[in-house]
PDB file of C-alpha atoms in Angstrom:
ATOM      1  CA  MET A  28     -15.694 -17.009   4.355  1.00 54.00           C
ATOM      2  CA  THR A  29     -17.032 -13.727   3.518  1.00 63.00           C
ATOM      3  CA  LYS A  30     -17.335 -14.003   0.121  1.00 83.00           C
ATOM      4  CA  GLN A  31     -16.343 -15.922  -2.876  1.00 91.00           C
ATOM      5  CA  LEU A  32     -13.746 -14.464  -5.511  1.00 95.00           C
ATOM      6  CA  ARG A  33     -12.818 -15.729  -8.894  1.00 96.00           C
ATOM      7  CA  VAL A  34      -9.536 -15.978  -9.007  1.00 98.00           C
ATOM      8  CA  LEU A  35      -6.964 -15.650 -12.483  1.00 98.00           C
ATOM      9  CA  ILE A  36      -3.552 -15.863 -11.972  1.00 99.00           C
ATOM     10  CA  ALA A  37      -0.319 -16.375 -14.101  1.00 98.00           C
ATOM     11  CA  GLN A  38       2.836 -16.759 -13.704  1.00 98.00           C
ATOM     12  CA  GLY A  39       5.594 -13.813 -14.616  1.00 96.00           C
ATOM     13  CA  HIS A  40       7.191 -14.293 -17.889  1.00 96.00           C
ATOM     14  CA  ARG A  41       6.381 -18.138 -18.394  1.00 97.00           C
ATOM     15  CA  ASN A  42       6.001 -18.123 -21.797  1.00 96.00           C
ATOM     16  CA  THR A  43       7.765 -17.446 -25.838  1.00 96.00           C
ATOM     17  CA  THR A  44       8.549 -13.568 -24.884  1.00 96.00           C
ATOM     18  CA  GLY A  45      10.155 -15.219 -21.743  1.00 94.00           C
ATOM     19  CA  GLY A  46      12.782 -12.777 -19.718  1.00 94.00           C
ATOM     20  CA  ASN A  47      14.555 -13.131 -15.950  1.00 93.00           C
ATOM     21  CA  PRO A  48      16.153 -16.955 -16.335  1.00 95.00           C
ATOM     22  CA  ALA A  49      15.806 -17.704 -12.766  1.00 95.00           C
ATOM     23  CA  GLU A  50      13.062 -15.483 -12.152  1.00 96.00           C
ATOM     24  CA  ILE A  51      10.877 -18.243 -14.948  1.00 96.00           C
ATOM     25  CA  ALA A  52      12.228 -21.029 -12.799  1.00 96.00           C
ATOM     26  CA  ILE A  53      10.456 -20.268  -9.331  1.00 98.00           C
ATOM     27  CA  THR A  54       7.185 -18.612 -11.021  1.00 98.00           C
ATOM     28  CA  PRO A  55       5.583 -21.280 -11.181  1.00 98.00           C
ATOM     29  CA  ILE A  56       6.241 -22.531  -7.816  1.00 98.00           C
ATOM     30  CA  ALA A  57       5.176 -19.172  -6.456  1.00 98.00           C
ATOM     31  CA  ALA A  58       1.733 -18.967  -8.450  1.00 98.00           C
ATOM     32  CA  ARG A  59       0.881 -22.788  -7.716  1.00 98.00           C
ATOM     33  CA  ALA A  60       1.458 -22.005  -3.954  1.00 99.00           C
ATOM     34  CA  ILE A  61      -1.026 -19.161  -4.059  1.00 99.00           C
ATOM     35  CA  GLN A  62      -3.878 -21.159  -6.258  1.00 99.00           C
ATOM     36  CA  LYS A  63      -3.804 -23.945  -3.446  1.00 98.00           C
ATOM     37  CA  ALA A  64      -4.174 -21.078  -0.843  1.00 99.00           C
ATOM     38  CA  LEU A  65      -6.728 -19.391  -2.735  1.00 98.00           C
ATOM     39  CA  ARG A  66      -8.503 -22.360  -3.111  1.00 98.00           C
ATOM     40  CA  ALA A  67      -8.254 -23.912   0.784  1.00 98.00           C
ATOM     41  CA  ALA A  68      -9.736 -20.259   1.223  1.00 97.00           C
ATOM     42  CA  GLY A  69     -12.834 -20.966  -0.416  1.00 97.00           C
ATOM     43  CA  HIS A  70     -11.763 -18.864  -3.296  1.00 97.00           C
ATOM     44  CA  ILE A  71     -12.003 -20.400  -7.447  1.00 97.00           C
ATOM     45  CA  ALA A  72      -8.287 -19.284  -8.437  1.00 98.00           C
ATOM     46  CA  ASP A  73      -7.436 -20.556 -12.142  1.00 98.00           C
ATOM     47  CA  MET A  74      -4.011 -20.417 -14.018  1.00 98.00           C
ATOM     48  CA  VAL A  75      -3.378 -18.862 -17.166  1.00 98.00           C
ATOM     49  CA  GLN A  76      -0.901 -21.481 -17.718  1.00 97.00           C
ATOM     50  CA  ASN A  77      -0.861 -25.094 -19.022  1.00 94.00           C
ATOM     51  CA  ASP A  78      -0.046 -28.522 -16.126  1.00 93.00           C
ATOM     52  CA  ASN A  79       3.392 -28.026 -17.121  1.00 93.00           C
ATOM     53  CA  ASP A  80       3.307 -24.352 -16.227  1.00 96.00           C
ATOM     54  CA  TRP A  81       3.883 -23.351 -19.500  1.00 96.00           C
ATOM     55  CA  PHE A  82       2.081 -20.992 -22.396  1.00 97.00           C
ATOM     56  CA  GLU A  83       2.349 -21.132 -26.207  1.00 96.00           C
ATOM     57  CA  GLY A  84       2.754 -17.966 -27.326  1.00 97.00           C
ATOM     58  CA  SER A  85       3.721 -14.221 -26.407  1.00 97.00           C
ATOM     59  CA  LEU A  86       2.906 -12.481 -23.702  1.00 96.00           C
ATOM     60  CA  ASP A  87       0.311 -10.309 -25.672  1.00 97.00           C
ATOM     61  CA  ALA A  88      -0.884 -13.208 -26.165  1.00 97.00           C
ATOM     62  CA  VAL A  89      -1.518 -13.741 -22.404  1.00 98.00           C
ATOM     63  CA  GLY A  90      -2.791 -10.400 -22.076  1.00 97.00           C
ATOM     64  CA  ARG A  91      -5.360 -11.716 -24.738  1.00 97.00           C
ATOM     65  CA  GLU A  92      -6.470 -15.143 -22.980  1.00 98.00           C
ATOM     66  CA  VAL A  93      -7.433 -12.811 -19.917  1.00 98.00           C
ATOM     67  CA  VAL A  94      -9.500 -11.278 -21.978  1.00 96.00           C
ATOM     68  CA  ARG A  95     -11.256 -14.173 -23.408  1.00 96.00           C
ATOM     69  CA  ARG A  96     -11.663 -16.533 -20.137  1.00 96.00           C
ATOM     70  CA  HIS A  97     -13.028 -12.855 -18.004  1.00 95.00           C
ATOM     71  CA  ASN A  98     -15.286 -12.759 -21.134  1.00 93.00           C
ATOM     72  CA  LEU A  99     -16.368 -16.909 -20.654  1.00 95.00           C
ATOM     73  CA  ALA A 100     -16.271 -16.255 -17.054  1.00 94.00           C
ATOM     74  CA  PRO A 101     -15.756 -13.026 -15.429  1.00 93.00           C
ATOM     75  CA  TYR A 102     -13.298 -12.938 -12.648  1.00 95.00           C
ATOM     76  CA  ASP A 103     -12.915 -10.355 -10.365  1.00 94.00           C
ATOM     77  CA  LEU A 104      -8.653 -11.066  -9.366  1.00 97.00           C
ATOM     78  CA  LEU A 105      -5.622 -10.884 -12.370  1.00 98.00           C
ATOM     79  CA  LEU A 106      -2.421 -11.488 -10.080  1.00 99.00           C
ATOM     80  CA  ASP A 107       0.548 -11.851 -12.367  1.00 99.00           C
ATOM     81  CA  VAL A 108       2.714 -12.685 -10.306  1.00 99.00           C
ATOM     82  CA  HIS A 109       6.936 -11.882 -10.254  1.00 98.00           C
ATOM     83  CA  PHE A 110      10.076 -11.676  -8.554  1.00 98.00           C
ATOM     84  CA  GLU A 111      12.053  -8.491  -9.389  1.00 97.00           C
ATOM     85  CA  GLY A 112      15.042  -8.511 -11.667  1.00 92.00           C
ATOM     86  CA  ASP A 113      16.167  -4.880 -11.591  1.00 89.00           C
ATOM     87  CA  ALA A 114      20.536  -3.603 -11.983  1.00 86.00           C
ATOM     88  CA  ASN A 115      19.773  -2.279  -8.756  1.00 91.00           C
ATOM     89  CA  ASN A 116      18.982  -4.878  -6.856  1.00 94.00           C
ATOM     90  CA  THR A 117      16.142  -2.745  -5.097  1.00 96.00           C
ATOM     91  CA  ARG A 118      14.368  -4.952  -2.121  1.00 97.00           C
ATOM     92  CA  GLY A 119      10.732  -4.478  -1.112  1.00 97.00           C
ATOM     93  CA  VAL A 120       8.241  -6.842  -1.521  1.00 98.00           C
ATOM     94  CA  PHE A 121       5.611  -4.251  -4.460  1.00 98.00           C
ATOM     95  CA  ALA A 122       2.534  -4.613  -6.229  1.00 99.00           C
ATOM     96  CA  ILE A 123       2.075  -2.515  -9.533  1.00 99.00           C
ATOM     97  CA  VAL A 124      -1.302  -0.877 -10.398  1.00 98.00           C
ATOM     98  CA  PRO A 125      -2.511   0.312 -13.902  1.00 97.00           C
ATOM     99  CA  ASP A 126      -2.389   3.604 -14.574  1.00 96.00           C
ATOM    100  CA  GLY A 127      -2.320   3.969 -18.253  1.00 95.00           C
ATOM    101  CA  ASP A 128      -3.777   7.295 -18.890  1.00 92.00           C
ATOM    102  CA  GLY A 129      -2.084   8.553 -21.987  1.00 93.00           C
ATOM    103  CA  LEU A 130       0.750   6.479 -22.097  1.00 96.00           C
ATOM    104  CA  ARG A 131       0.939   4.263 -25.865  1.00 96.00           C
ATOM    105  CA  THR A 132      -0.815   1.493 -26.507  1.00 95.00           C
ATOM    106  CA  VAL A 133      -1.994  -1.073 -28.691  1.00 91.00           C
ATOM    107  CA  SER A 134      -5.583  -2.053 -27.133  1.00 91.00           C
ATOM    108  CA  PRO A 135      -7.124   1.398 -26.967  1.00 88.00           C
ATOM    109  CA  TYR A 136      -9.993   1.658 -24.469  1.00 85.00           C
ATOM    110  CA  LEU A 137     -12.908   4.416 -23.542  1.00 80.00           C
ATOM    111  CA  GLY A 138     -12.857   6.239 -19.924  1.00 78.00           C
ATOM    112  CA  SER A 139     -10.438   6.388 -17.935  1.00 83.00           C
ATOM    113  CA  ASP A 140      -7.434   3.697 -16.355  1.00 90.00           C
ATOM    114  CA  ALA A 141      -6.183   5.408 -14.433  1.00 90.00           C
ATOM    115  CA  TRP A 142      -3.803   5.035 -11.040  1.00 90.00           C
ATOM    116  CA  ARG A 143      -7.665   8.187  -9.621  1.00 83.00           C
ATOM    117  CA  THR A 144      -9.059   5.800 -10.657  1.00 82.00           C
ATOM    118  CA  ASN A 145      -8.564   2.310 -10.126  1.00 88.00           C
ATOM    119  CA  THR A 146      -9.222   2.673  -6.212  1.00 85.00           C
ATOM    120  CA  LEU A 147     -10.079  -1.094  -5.619  1.00 89.00           C
ATOM    121  CA  ASP A 148      -7.510  -2.055  -7.731  1.00 93.00           C
ATOM    122  CA  GLN A 149      -5.608   0.178  -5.047  1.00 92.00           C
ATOM    123  CA  SER A 150      -7.080  -1.542  -1.612  1.00 91.00           C
ATOM    124  CA  TYR A 151      -6.101  -4.874  -3.031  1.00 95.00           C
ATOM    125  CA  ALA A 152      -2.059  -3.793  -3.910  1.00 96.00           C
ATOM    126  CA  LEU A 153      -2.589  -2.408  -0.248  1.00 94.00           C
ATOM    127  CA  ALA A 154      -3.190  -4.581   1.221  1.00 95.00           C
ATOM    128  CA  ILE A 155      -2.161  -7.976  -0.579  1.00 98.00           C
ATOM    129  CA  THR A 156       1.981  -6.583  -0.294  1.00 98.00           C
ATOM    130  CA  ARG A 157       1.305  -5.857   3.641  1.00 96.00           C
ATOM    131  CA  GLU A 158       0.152  -8.963   4.604  1.00 97.00           C
ATOM    132  CA  VAL A 159       3.347 -10.940   2.400  1.00 98.00           C
ATOM    133  CA  SER A 160       6.210  -8.698   3.661  1.00 97.00           C
ATOM    134  CA  ALA A 161       4.516  -9.602   7.298  1.00 97.00           C
ATOM    135  CA  ALA A 162       3.908 -13.408   5.872  1.00 98.00           C
ATOM    136  CA  THR A 163       7.960 -14.068   4.588  1.00 97.00           C
ATOM    137  CA  GLY A 164      10.179 -11.091   5.594  1.00 93.00           C
ATOM    138  CA  PRO A 165      11.465  -9.243   3.095  1.00 92.00           C
ATOM    139  CA  SER A 166      10.644  -4.818   3.270  1.00 95.00           C
ATOM    140  CA  LEU A 167       7.685  -3.275   1.913  1.00 96.00           C
ATOM    141  CA  ARG A 168       9.378  -0.926  -1.193  1.00 96.00           C
ATOM    142  CA  LYS A 169       9.943   2.385  -0.449  1.00 94.00           C
ATOM    143  CA  SER A 170      11.479   4.026  -3.252  1.00 93.00           C
ATOM    144  CA  GLY A 171      10.222   4.396  -6.743  1.00 94.00           C
ATOM    145  CA  VAL A 172       6.299   3.428  -5.576  1.00 95.00           C
ATOM    146  CA  LYS A 173       3.395   5.814  -5.356  1.00 93.00           C
ATOM    147  CA  LEU A 174       3.292   4.114  -1.388  1.00 92.00           C
ATOM    148  CA  PRO A 175       5.190   1.837   0.481  1.00 93.00           C
ATOM    149  CA  GLY A 176       4.298  -1.665  -1.310  1.00 96.00           C
ATOM    150  CA  VAL A 177       2.508   0.168  -4.591  1.00 96.00           C
ATOM    151  CA  MET A 178       3.687   1.508  -7.421  1.00 97.00           C
ATOM    152  CA  SER A 179       2.065   2.629 -10.833  1.00 97.00           C
ATOM    153  CA  GLU A 180       2.812   1.035 -14.547  1.00 98.00           C
ATOM    154  CA  ARG A 181       3.985   5.078 -14.981  1.00 97.00           C
ATOM    155  CA  GLN A 182       7.181   4.306 -12.537  1.00 97.00           C
ATOM    156  CA  THR A 183       8.080   0.308 -13.685  1.00 97.00           C
ATOM    157  CA  GLY A 184      10.654   0.881 -16.804  1.00 95.00           C
ATOM    158  CA  VAL A 185       7.947   0.437 -19.568  1.00 97.00           C
ATOM    159  CA  GLY A 186       5.523   2.962 -17.989  1.00 97.00           C
ATOM    160  CA  SER A 187       8.455   5.476 -17.821  1.00 96.00           C
ATOM    161  CA  LYS A 188       9.346   5.360 -21.757  1.00 97.00           C
ATOM    162  CA  GLY A 189       5.907   6.318 -22.441  1.00 97.00           C
ATOM    163  CA  TYR A 190       4.280   2.255 -23.106  1.00 97.00           C
ATOM    164  CA  ARG A 191       1.453   0.461 -20.977  1.00 98.00           C
ATOM    165  CA  LEU A 192       2.489  -2.544 -19.917  1.00 98.00           C
ATOM    166  CA  ALA A 193       1.158  -5.118 -22.122  1.00 97.00           C
ATOM    167  CA  MET A 194      -1.115  -7.643 -19.199  1.00 98.00           C
ATOM    168  CA  PHE A 195      -2.824  -3.789 -18.244  1.00 98.00           C
ATOM    169  CA  GLY A 196      -3.032  -2.636 -21.719  1.00 97.00           C
ATOM    170  CA  TYR A 197      -4.389  -5.735 -23.311  1.00 97.00           C
ATOM    171  CA  THR A 198      -7.099  -6.431 -19.719  1.00 97.00           C
ATOM    172  CA  ALA A 199      -8.213  -2.287 -20.037  1.00 94.00           C
ATOM    173  CA  VAL A 200     -11.609  -3.710 -21.021  1.00 91.00           C
ATOM    174  CA  ALA A 201     -12.076  -5.581 -18.417  1.00 92.00           C
ATOM    175  CA  ARG A 202     -11.508  -3.403 -15.592  1.00 90.00           C
ATOM    176  CA  ASP A 203     -15.294  -2.624 -14.594  1.00 81.00           C
ATOM    177  CA  ARG A 204     -14.988  -5.429 -12.750  1.00 88.00           C
ATOM    178  CA  LEU A 205     -11.746  -7.357 -12.705  1.00 94.00           C
ATOM    179  CA  VAL A 206      -9.070  -5.835 -10.621  1.00 96.00           C
ATOM    180  CA  ARG A 207      -5.187  -6.092 -11.629  1.00 98.00           C
ATOM    181  CA  LEU A 208      -2.277  -6.401 -10.371  1.00 99.00           C
ATOM    182  CA  VAL A 209       1.219  -7.500 -10.928  1.00 99.00           C
ATOM    183  CA  LEU A 210       2.557  -8.805  -7.498  1.00 99.00           C
ATOM    184  CA  GLU A 211       6.202  -8.324  -7.313  1.00 98.00           C
ATOM    185  CA  LEU A 212       7.332 -11.006  -4.033  1.00 98.00           C
ATOM    186  CA  GLY A 213      10.665  -9.075  -4.098  1.00 98.00           C
ATOM    187  CA  ASN A 214      14.027  -9.363  -5.208  1.00 97.00           C
ATOM    188  CA  ILE A 215      15.760 -12.204  -6.828  1.00 96.00           C
ATOM    189  CA  THR A 216      19.096 -11.530  -6.028  1.00 96.00           C
ATOM    190  CA  GLY A 217      18.431  -8.169  -3.103  1.00 96.00           C
ATOM    191  CA  ASP A 218      15.908 -11.021  -1.669  1.00 97.00           C
ATOM    192  CA  ALA A 219      17.470 -14.152  -2.419  1.00 97.00           C
ATOM    193  CA  ASP A 220      17.905 -15.264   0.242  1.00 97.00           C
ATOM    194  CA  ILE A 221      14.471 -14.324   2.412  1.00 97.00           C
ATOM    195  CA  ILE A 222      13.517 -16.490  -0.900  1.00 98.00           C
ATOM    196  CA  LYS A 223      15.180 -18.915  -0.928  1.00 97.00           C
ATOM    197  CA  SER A 224      14.459 -19.965   2.647  1.00 98.00           C
ATOM    198  CA  PRO A 225      12.089 -22.782   3.612  1.00 98.00           C
ATOM    199  CA  GLY A 226       8.265 -21.738   3.396  1.00 98.00           C
ATOM    200  CA  PHE A 227       9.223 -19.271   1.027  1.00 98.00           C
ATOM    201  CA  PHE A 228       6.602 -19.531  -0.540  1.00 99.00           C
ATOM    202  CA  GLU A 229       3.921 -21.019   1.208  1.00 98.00           C
ATOM    203  CA  ARG A 230       3.824 -18.110   3.412  1.00 98.00           C
ATOM    204  CA  ALA A 231       3.765 -15.717   0.838  1.00 99.00           C
ATOM    205  CA  ALA A 232       1.009 -17.348  -0.431  1.00 99.00           C
ATOM    206  CA  GLN A 233      -0.756 -17.112   2.783  1.00 98.00           C
ATOM    207  CA  GLY A 234      -0.143 -13.632   2.822  1.00 98.00           C
ATOM    208  CA  VAL A 235      -2.025 -13.487  -0.533  1.00 99.00           C
ATOM    209  CA  VAL A 236      -4.945 -14.699   0.896  1.00 98.00           C
ATOM    210  CA  HIS A 237      -5.044 -12.296   3.851  1.00 97.00           C
ATOM    211  CA  GLY A 238      -4.496  -9.591   2.267  1.00 97.00           C
ATOM    212  CA  VAL A 239      -7.397 -10.319  -0.399  1.00 96.00           C
ATOM    213  CA  GLN A 240      -9.781 -11.697   3.606  1.00 95.00           C
ATOM    214  CA  ARG A 241      -8.981  -8.107   4.455  1.00 92.00           C
ATOM    215  CA  VAL A 242      -9.914  -6.088   1.480  1.00 90.00           C
ATOM    216  CA  LEU A 243     -13.182  -7.937   1.325  1.00 88.00           C
ATOM    217  CA  VAL A 244     -14.242  -7.824   5.608  1.00 83.00           C
ATOM    218  CA  GLU A 245     -13.424  -3.847   4.853  1.00 72.00           C
ATOM    219  CA  SER A 246     -15.142  -3.909   1.692  1.00 63.00           C
ATOM    220  CA  ASN A 247     -18.551  -4.995   3.414  1.00 50.00           C
ATOM    221  CA  VAL A 248     -18.338  -2.999   7.015  1.00 40.00           C
ATOM    222  CA  VAL A 249     -21.066  -1.070   6.186  1.00 34.00           C
ATOM    223  CA  SER A 250     -23.190   2.143   8.851  1.00 33.00           C
ATOM    224  CA  ILE A 251     -25.640   2.211  10.191  1.00 32.00           C
ATOM    225  CA  SER A 252     -25.912   6.369   8.655  1.00 36.00           C
ATOM    226  CA  SER A 253     -25.531   4.470   5.463  1.00 42.00           C
ATOM    227  CA  ALA A 254     -29.686   2.506   5.494  1.00 46.00           C
ATOM    228  CA  LYS A 255     -31.956   3.229   3.144  1.00 47.00           C
ATOM    229  CA  PRO A 256     -34.502   5.210   3.139  1.00 53.00           C
ATOM    230  CA  VAL A 257     -38.602   4.655   3.564  1.00 54.00           C
ATOM    231  CA  GLY A 258     -39.918   4.524  -0.122  1.00 70.00           C
ATOM    232  CA  ILE A 259     -36.953   3.357  -2.434  1.00 82.00           C
ATOM    233  CA  PRO A 260     -37.431   1.045  -4.564  1.00 84.00           C
ATOM    234  CA  ALA A 261     -35.347  -2.279  -3.999  1.00 82.00           C
ATOM    235  CA  PHE A 262     -31.300  -2.973  -5.589  1.00 81.00           C
ATOM    236  CA  GLY A 263     -31.361  -2.328  -8.825  1.00 86.00           C
ATOM    237  CA  THR A 264     -34.595  -0.661  -9.853  1.00 90.00           C
ATOM    238  CA  MET A 265     -33.732   1.479 -13.225  1.00 91.00           C
ATOM    239  CA  MET A 266     -36.148   4.482 -14.566  1.00 92.00           C
ATOM    240  CA  GLN A 267     -35.855   6.099 -17.408  1.00 91.00           C
ATOM    241  CA  LEU A 268     -36.709   9.546 -18.142  1.00 92.00           C
ATOM    242  CA  ARG A 269     -39.241  10.863 -20.844  1.00 90.00           C
ATOM    243  CA  GLN A 270     -36.592  13.216 -21.944  1.00 91.00           C
ATOM    244  CA  PRO A 271     -33.202  13.513 -21.054  1.00 94.00           C
ATOM    245  CA  LEU A 272     -32.266  16.028 -17.914  1.00 94.00           C
ATOM    246  CA  LEU A 273     -29.662  18.031 -17.620  1.00 95.00           C
ATOM    247  CA  VAL A 274     -27.794  17.632 -14.382  1.00 95.00           C
ATOM    248  CA  THR A 275     -25.103  19.502 -13.116  1.00 94.00           C
ATOM    249  CA  VAL A 276     -22.287  18.872 -10.074  1.00 92.00           C
ATOM    250  CA  THR A 277     -22.236  20.702  -6.861  1.00 89.00           C
ATOM    251  CA  VAL A 278     -19.823  18.971  -4.661  1.00 86.00           C
ATOM    252  CA  ASP A 279     -15.959  19.973  -5.271  1.00 84.00           C
ATOM    253  CA  GLU A 280     -15.169  16.120  -7.032  1.00 87.00           C
ATOM    254  CA  LEU A 281     -18.112  13.675  -8.207  1.00 92.00           C
ATOM    255  CA  ASN A 282     -17.319   9.966 -11.016  1.00 92.00           C
ATOM    256  CA  ALA A 283     -19.040   9.140 -12.656  1.00 94.00           C
ATOM    257  CA  ARG A 284     -18.544   5.297 -12.431  1.00 93.00           C
ATOM    258  CA  LYS A 285     -19.469   1.507 -14.619  1.00 91.00           C
ATOM    259  CA  TRP A 286     -22.215   0.330 -11.954  1.00 92.00           C
ATOM    260  CA  ALA A 287     -23.631   2.773  -9.823  1.00 92.00           C
ATOM    261  CA  GLU A 288     -20.913   1.403  -6.503  1.00 89.00           C
ATOM    262  CA  THR A 289     -18.452   2.669  -5.130  1.00 88.00           C
ATOM    263  CA  ASN A 290     -15.943  -0.290  -5.527  1.00 83.00           C
ATOM    264  CA  GLN A 291     -16.320   0.497  -9.230  1.00 86.00           C
ATOM    265  CA  PRO A 292     -14.293   1.773 -11.628  1.00 86.00           C
ATOM    266  CA  ILE A 293     -13.679   5.195 -12.161  1.00 89.00           C
ATOM    267  CA  MET A 294     -15.179   6.268 -15.881  1.00 90.00           C
ATOM    268  CA  ARG A 295     -14.632   9.887 -15.842  1.00 90.00           C
ATOM    269  CA  MET A 296     -13.819  13.130 -13.066  1.00 89.00           C
ATOM    270  CA  LEU A 297     -16.413  15.397 -12.972  1.00 91.00           C
ATOM    271  CA  ASN A 298     -15.840  19.040 -11.114  1.00 89.00           C
ATOM    272  CA  ALA A 299     -18.306  21.459  -9.103  1.00 88.00           C
ATOM    273  CA  GLY A 300     -20.437  23.035 -12.253  1.00 91.00           C
ATOM    274  CA  ASN A 301     -19.387  20.240 -15.126  1.00 93.00           C
ATOM    275  CA  SER A 302     -23.119  19.136 -16.324  1.00 94.00           C
ATOM    276  CA  PHE A 303     -24.526  16.020 -17.852  1.00 95.00           C
ATOM    277  CA  TYR A 304     -27.247  14.615 -19.669  1.00 96.00           C
ATOM    278  CA  ALA A 305     -29.523  11.521 -18.212  1.00 96.00           C
ATOM    279  CA  ARG A 306     -32.016   9.381 -19.314  1.00 95.00           C
ATOM    280  CA  GLY A 307     -32.708   8.154 -16.050  1.00 94.00           C
ATOM    281  CA  TRP A 308     -31.784   7.039 -12.398  1.00 95.00           C
ATOM    282  CA  ILE A 309     -31.098   3.172 -10.663  1.00 94.00           C
ATOM    283  CA  VAL A 310     -30.998   2.370  -6.735  1.00 92.00           C
ATOM    284  CA  GLY A 311     -27.981   1.819  -6.246  1.00 90.00           C
ATOM    285  CA  GLU A 312     -25.088   0.927  -3.370  1.00 90.00           C
ATOM    286  CA  THR A 313     -26.291   4.291  -0.586  1.00 87.00           C
ATOM    287  CA  VAL A 314     -23.720   6.459  -0.069  1.00 86.00           C
ATOM    288  CA  GLU A 315     -24.522   9.046   3.068  1.00 81.00           C
ATOM    289  CA  GLY A 316     -28.098   7.959   3.119  1.00 82.00           C
ATOM    290  CA  ASN A 317     -28.944   8.252  -0.859  1.00 89.00           C
ATOM    291  CA  PRO A 318     -29.790   5.309  -3.100  1.00 93.00           C
ATOM    292  CA  LEU A 319     -30.149   6.711  -6.760  1.00 95.00           C
ATOM    293  CA  TRP A 320     -27.861   7.186  -9.041  1.00 96.00           C
ATOM    294  CA  TRP A 321     -28.154   8.826 -12.493  1.00 97.00           C
ATOM    295  CA  VAL A 322     -27.738   7.133 -15.801  1.00 96.00           C
ATOM    296  CA  MET A 323     -25.423   9.318 -18.147  1.00 96.00           C
ATOM    297  CA  GLY A 324     -27.115   9.735 -21.743  1.00 95.00           C
ATOM    298  CA  ARG A 325     -29.787  11.247 -23.954  1.00 93.00           C
ATOM    299  CA  GLY A 326     -31.685   7.985 -25.335  1.00 90.00           C
ATOM    300  CA  LEU A 327     -29.302   6.909 -27.791  1.00 91.00           C
ATOM    301  CA  PRO A 328     -27.598   4.085 -28.726  1.00 88.00           C
ATOM    302  CA  THR A 329     -24.127   4.992 -28.227  1.00 89.00           C
ATOM    303  CA  ASP A 330     -24.963   6.322 -24.715  1.00 90.00           C
ATOM    304  CA  LEU A 331     -21.839   5.138 -22.505  1.00 90.00           C
ATOM    305  CA  LEU A 332     -24.682   4.561 -19.211  1.00 94.00           C
ATOM    306  CA  TRP A 333     -21.678   5.685 -16.519  1.00 96.00           C
ATOM    307  CA  ARG A 334     -23.601   6.285 -12.936  1.00 96.00           C
ATOM    308  CA  VAL A 335     -23.932   9.362 -11.447  1.00 97.00           C
ATOM    309  CA  TRP A 336     -24.228   8.966  -6.971  1.00 95.00           C
ATOM    310  CA  SER A 337     -27.187  11.773  -7.463  1.00 95.00           C
ATOM    311  CA  GLY A 338     -26.308  12.936  -3.786  1.00 91.00           C
ATOM    312  CA  GLY A 339     -23.482  15.160  -5.607  1.00 90.00           C
ATOM    313  CA  THR A 340     -25.397  17.238  -7.610  1.00 93.00           C
ATOM    314  CA  ASP A 341     -28.438  19.859  -8.074  1.00 90.00           C
ATOM    315  CA  PHE A 342     -31.462  17.149  -7.444  1.00 90.00           C
ATOM    316  CA  GLY A 343     -32.116  15.688  -4.562  1.00 85.00           C
ATOM    317  CA  VAL A 344     -33.817  12.065  -3.663  1.00 88.00           C
ATOM    318  CA  ASP A 345     -37.165  13.679  -3.629  1.00 84.00           C
ATOM    319  CA  ASP A 346     -36.636  15.805  -5.957  1.00 85.00           C
ATOM    320  CA  ILE A 347     -36.177  13.058  -8.385  1.00 90.00           C
ATOM    321  CA  LEU A 348     -38.383  10.852  -7.052  1.00 87.00           C
ATOM    322  CA  ALA A 349     -41.087  13.143  -7.406  1.00 82.00           C
ATOM    323  CA  MET A 350     -40.240  13.465 -11.062  1.00 80.00           C
ATOM    324  CA  SER A 351     -40.642  10.118 -11.600  1.00 69.00           C
ATOM    325  CA  ARG A 352     -44.150  10.154 -10.076  1.00 65.00           C
ATOM    326  CA  LYS A 353     -45.298  12.895 -11.964  1.00 56.00           C
ATOM    327  CA  GLU A 354     -43.699  11.495 -15.129  1.00 59.00           C
ATOM    328  CA  ALA A 355     -45.783   8.093 -14.502  1.00 49.00           C
ATOM    329  CA  ALA A 356     -48.656   9.965 -14.045  1.00 44.00           C
TER     330      ALA A 356
END
């Protein structure tokens, strides 16, 4: 196995808020099958609902429970398992990706939780829906989506009315590590014949496992050109500057991320000519041969400490290292 993930699974509508009775009846079967398959593949897979497949609380309470558990022992992936029940009986497998900037929410957050910043969520959504579709039979949903099988939160019935999905709203605070997906395994009416076929839930679960594995394998591919230059400190080494440094972006677009790795959530997008203060730098993921990332801030307690790859700024690796050697002298 490439990597062991910690996965938290929620059974759609199995709470006091309720929902479509036909969906409520089968989400536990699908969720338990996914849990079993993930565990068999070597991952940690926990369930929000109790052993009776029920959560004694509202949908909002489910979102808060996810965050509570994540704070105790961080998860890598949240799968909120559903079956679509729209009035048009739109067929197909799809996953919903967080895209909530500007939508009304009861749980505000700093930074961005938008489609363009949730790139890892998109990767999991693409891989999982494709593998589930291939394993079970329903096609990928192609209408009302950003990509075949991948829908933006804004394209949902709730999002189109200007509101966040409760699950995404409450869990936005955990997005620096937690990939969050609402997974729709087909239309409860339009895909009924397929959903009711023998072995459907087990095949869907295997599709989820294969999708997860696909992302993990692809994220572990390292090119020769990404080798760390000689003389660079160990990964995770952080150096603080005596005085904050004004840094300018020199590429068309540069992302400020939560941590110094390209699979981390994008907190802000910077454009060419934008400037920001750096309080130091850290050795992170090597990108195009450069592993140095700026740590944003002015040395204040309120600094957000977001990471920005130095390769897209007006200071090169040699400049940064020389600067640090001079300060240490």
